[in-house]
């Protein structure tokens, strides 16, 4: 099955995206960045971990292409980069279509089975 929008030269990007998304802290960082750019200190606030630990998570997200860092005077705000998420969404979309087709076939089978159980049965032989 070849997902729409998926190019064979991109398995490493897809692997890096899913590896980065595997950690709940990194997913929370991305969720925060979805509302706008933030500094490392701002990203570290809700977590019970040091700034260097957050920086390590950011490096993983940067290597996956999910986060970029800009320059604004002395600040280096982090920004969400959506393209790798789009690639993952496109890859997953093919499997969603597969499962929807499977569920539709299951629904049709269940409807058929239900109709068979509701069908009137013939009278037993030998009884009026």
PDB file of C-alpha atoms in Angstrom:
ATOM      1  CA  UNK A   1       0.000   0.000   0.000  1.00  0.00           C
ATOM      2  CA  UNK A   2       1.529   3.296  -1.088  1.00  0.00           C
ATOM      3  CA  UNK A   3       0.167   6.250   0.899  1.00  0.00           C
ATOM      4  CA  UNK A   4      -0.809   9.408  -0.996  1.00  0.00           C
ATOM      5  CA  UNK A   5       1.853  12.094  -0.821  1.00  0.00           C
ATOM      6  CA  UNK A   6       4.493   9.682   0.467  1.00  0.00           C
ATOM      7  CA  UNK A   7       7.737   9.668  -1.476  1.00  0.00           C
ATOM      8  CA  UNK A   8      10.106   6.688  -1.189  1.00  0.00           C
ATOM      9  CA  UNK A   9      13.053   9.016  -0.518  1.00  0.00           C
ATOM     10  CA  UNK A  10      11.469  10.133   2.753  1.00  0.00           C
ATOM     11  CA  UNK A  11      11.406   7.069   5.042  1.00  0.00           C
ATOM     12  CA  UNK A  12      14.158   8.573   7.209  1.00  0.00           C
ATOM     13  CA  UNK A  13      12.130  11.769   7.695  1.00  0.00           C
ATOM     14  CA  UNK A  14       9.061   9.753   8.598  1.00  0.00           C
ATOM     15  CA  UNK A  15      11.089   7.605  11.018  1.00  0.00           C
ATOM     16  CA  UNK A  16      12.543  10.722  12.673  1.00  0.00           C
ATOM     17  CA  UNK A  17       9.083  12.285  12.968  1.00  0.00           C
ATOM     18  CA  UNK A  18       7.542   9.243  14.640  1.00  0.00           C
ATOM     19  CA  UNK A  19      10.583   8.810  16.923  1.00  0.00           C
ATOM     20  CA  UNK A  20      10.272  12.442  18.026  1.00  0.00           C
ATOM     21  CA  UNK A  21       6.518  12.066  18.594  1.00  0.00           C
ATOM     22  CA  UNK A  22       7.057   8.934  20.708  1.00  0.00           C
ATOM     23  CA  UNK A  23       7.896  11.004  23.789  1.00  0.00           C
ATOM     24  CA  UNK A  24       5.069  12.699  25.743  1.00  0.00           C
ATOM     25  CA  UNK A  25       7.257  15.679  26.701  1.00  0.00           C
ATOM     26  CA  UNK A  26       8.082  16.356  23.055  1.00  0.00           C
ATOM     27  CA  UNK A  27       4.403  16.066  22.101  1.00  0.00           C
ATOM     28  CA  UNK A  28       3.565  18.584  24.848  1.00  0.00           C
ATOM     29  CA  UNK A  29       6.256  20.946  23.543  1.00  0.00           C
ATOM     30  CA  UNK A  30       4.767  20.724  20.047  1.00  0.00           C
ATOM     31  CA  UNK A  31       1.289  21.349  21.444  1.00  0.00           C
ATOM     32  CA  UNK A  32       2.584  24.508  23.152  1.00  0.00           C
ATOM     33  CA  UNK A  33       4.350  25.674  19.976  1.00  0.00           C
ATOM     34  CA  UNK A  34       1.132  25.204  18.004  1.00  0.00           C
ATOM     35  CA  UNK A  35      -0.124  28.349  19.780  1.00  0.00           C
ATOM     36  CA  UNK A  36       2.945  30.364  18.761  1.00  0.00           C
ATOM     37  CA  UNK A  37       6.727  30.714  19.127  1.00  0.00           C
ATOM     38  CA  UNK A  38       8.293  30.368  22.573  1.00  0.00           C
ATOM     39  CA  UNK A  39      11.713  30.544  24.179  1.00  0.00           C
ATOM     40  CA  UNK A  40      13.359  27.533  25.788  1.00  0.00           C
ATOM     41  CA  UNK A  41      12.617  29.036  29.213  1.00  0.00           C
ATOM     42  CA  UNK A  42       8.935  29.440  28.321  1.00  0.00           C
ATOM     43  CA  UNK A  43       8.803  25.855  27.071  1.00  0.00           C
ATOM     44  CA  UNK A  44      10.481  24.565  30.253  1.00  0.00           C
ATOM     45  CA  UNK A  45       7.998  26.271  32.630  1.00  0.00           C
ATOM     46  CA  UNK A  46       5.281  23.579  32.796  1.00  0.00           C
ATOM     47  CA  UNK A  47       7.757  20.712  33.198  1.00  0.00           C
ATOM     48  CA  UNK A  48       9.563  19.477  36.281  1.00  0.00           C
ATOM     49  CA  UNK A  49      12.851  19.270  34.416  1.00  0.00           C
ATOM     50  CA  UNK A  50      15.889  21.430  33.823  1.00  0.00           C
ATOM     51  CA  UNK A  51      16.431  23.751  30.887  1.00  0.00           C
ATOM     52  CA  UNK A  52      19.219  21.463  29.546  1.00  0.00           C
ATOM     53  CA  UNK A  53      16.767  18.534  29.566  1.00  0.00           C
ATOM     54  CA  UNK A  54      14.234  20.583  27.578  1.00  0.00           C
ATOM     55  CA  UNK A  55      17.042  21.605  25.212  1.00  0.00           C
ATOM     56  CA  UNK A  56      17.782  17.925  24.553  1.00  0.00           C
ATOM     57  CA  UNK A  57      14.142  17.347  23.662  1.00  0.00           C
ATOM     58  CA  UNK A  58      14.266  20.379  21.373  1.00  0.00           C
ATOM     59  CA  UNK A  59      17.326  18.988  19.598  1.00  0.00           C
ATOM     60  CA  UNK A  60      15.420  15.777  18.820  1.00  0.00           C
ATOM     61  CA  UNK A  61      12.502  17.848  17.523  1.00  0.00           C
ATOM     62  CA  UNK A  62      14.887  20.002  15.440  1.00  0.00           C
ATOM     63  CA  UNK A  63      16.598  16.947  13.907  1.00  0.00           C
ATOM     64  CA  UNK A  64      13.152  15.660  12.924  1.00  0.00           C
ATOM     65  CA  UNK A  65      12.385  19.032  11.325  1.00  0.00           C
ATOM     66  CA  UNK A  66       9.432  19.608  13.673  1.00  0.00           C
ATOM     67  CA  UNK A  67      10.932  22.698  15.329  1.00  0.00           C
ATOM     68  CA  UNK A  68      13.104  25.552  14.105  1.00  0.00           C
ATOM     69  CA  UNK A  69      14.857  28.251  16.095  1.00  0.00           C
ATOM     70  CA  UNK A  70      14.987  31.856  14.990  1.00  0.00           C
ATOM     71  CA  UNK A  71      16.969  34.872  16.075  1.00  0.00           C
ATOM     72  CA  UNK A  72      15.337  37.929  17.609  1.00  0.00           C
ATOM     73  CA  UNK A  73      17.984  40.068  19.283  1.00  0.00           C
ATOM     74  CA  UNK A  74      19.238  37.877  22.148  1.00  0.00           C
ATOM     75  CA  UNK A  75      16.227  35.551  22.023  1.00  0.00           C
ATOM     76  CA  UNK A  76      16.108  32.362  19.983  1.00  0.00           C
ATOM     77  CA  UNK A  77      12.391  31.542  19.816  1.00  0.00           C
ATOM     78  CA  UNK A  78      11.350  28.037  18.824  1.00  0.00           C
ATOM     79  CA  UNK A  79       8.690  27.587  16.158  1.00  0.00           C
ATOM     80  CA  UNK A  80       6.596  24.628  15.085  1.00  0.00           C
ATOM     81  CA  UNK A  81       7.313  23.351  11.567  1.00  0.00           C
ATOM     82  CA  UNK A  82       4.267  21.522  10.226  1.00  0.00           C
ATOM     83  CA  UNK A  83       5.669  19.827   7.096  1.00  0.00           C
ATOM     84  CA  UNK A  84       6.912  16.646   8.845  1.00  0.00           C
ATOM     85  CA  UNK A  85       3.514  16.323  10.548  1.00  0.00           C
ATOM     86  CA  UNK A  86       1.832  16.597   7.144  1.00  0.00           C
ATOM     87  CA  UNK A  87       4.048  13.782   5.845  1.00  0.00           C
ATOM     88  CA  UNK A  88       3.057  11.591   8.825  1.00  0.00           C
ATOM     89  CA  UNK A  89      -0.619  12.490   8.349  1.00  0.00           C
ATOM     90  CA  UNK A  90      -0.459  11.528   4.664  1.00  0.00           C
ATOM     91  CA  UNK A  91       1.173   8.212   5.557  1.00  0.00           C
ATOM     92  CA  UNK A  92      -1.468   7.473   8.210  1.00  0.00           C
ATOM     93  CA  UNK A  93      -4.324   8.532   5.916  1.00  0.00           C
ATOM     94  CA  UNK A  94      -3.862   5.457   3.718  1.00  0.00           C
ATOM     95  CA  UNK A  95      -4.325   3.232   6.753  1.00  0.00           C
ATOM     96  CA  UNK A  96      -7.403   5.153   7.881  1.00  0.00           C
ATOM     97  CA  UNK A  97      -8.961   4.472   4.472  1.00  0.00           C
ATOM     98  CA  UNK A  98      -8.024   0.793   4.807  1.00  0.00           C
ATOM     99  CA  UNK A  99      -9.711   0.494   8.207  1.00  0.00           C
ATOM    100  CA  UNK A 100     -12.777   2.430   7.093  1.00  0.00           C
ATOM    101  CA  UNK A 101     -13.191  -0.024   4.214  1.00  0.00           C
ATOM    102  CA  UNK A 102     -12.852  -2.938   6.624  1.00  0.00           C
ATOM    103  CA  UNK A 103     -15.441  -1.465   8.973  1.00  0.00           C
ATOM    104  CA  UNK A 104     -17.846  -0.830   6.090  1.00  0.00           C
ATOM    105  CA  UNK A 105     -17.576  -4.479   5.043  1.00  0.00           C
ATOM    106  CA  UNK A 106     -18.129  -5.574   8.652  1.00  0.00           C
ATOM    107  CA  UNK A 107     -21.198  -3.318   8.928  1.00  0.00           C
ATOM    108  CA  UNK A 108     -22.632  -4.830   5.733  1.00  0.00           C
ATOM    109  CA  UNK A 109     -22.066  -8.359   7.049  1.00  0.00           C
ATOM    110  CA  UNK A 110     -23.701  -7.533  10.397  1.00  0.00           C
ATOM    111  CA  UNK A 111     -26.694  -5.972   8.617  1.00  0.00           C
ATOM    112  CA  UNK A 112     -27.044  -9.114   6.516  1.00  0.00           C
ATOM    113  CA  UNK A 113     -26.841 -11.347   9.578  1.00  0.00           C
ATOM    114  CA  UNK A 114     -29.404  -9.205  11.407  1.00  0.00           C
ATOM    115  CA  UNK A 115     -31.778  -9.396   8.425  1.00  0.00           C
ATOM    116  CA  UNK A 116     -31.469 -13.197   8.370  1.00  0.00           C
ATOM    117  CA  UNK A 117     -32.371 -13.495  12.057  1.00  0.00           C
ATOM    118  CA  UNK A 118     -35.430 -11.253  11.599  1.00  0.00           C
ATOM    119  CA  UNK A 119     -36.734 -13.101   8.522  1.00  0.00           C
ATOM    120  CA  UNK A 120     -39.908 -15.085   9.238  1.00  0.00           C
ATOM    121  CA  UNK A 121     -39.249 -18.757   9.449  1.00  0.00           C
ATOM    122  CA  UNK A 122     -41.480 -21.287   7.761  1.00  0.00           C
ATOM    123  CA  UNK A 123     -43.955 -23.281   9.865  1.00  0.00           C
ATOM    124  CA  UNK A 124     -42.596 -26.570  11.141  1.00  0.00           C
ATOM    125  CA  UNK A 125     -43.834 -29.615   9.222  1.00  0.00           C
ATOM    126  CA  UNK A 126     -46.604 -31.739  10.569  1.00  0.00           C
ATOM    127  CA  UNK A 127     -48.153 -28.990  12.670  1.00  0.00           C
ATOM    128  CA  UNK A 128     -51.171 -26.944  11.590  1.00  0.00           C
TER     129      UNK A 128
END
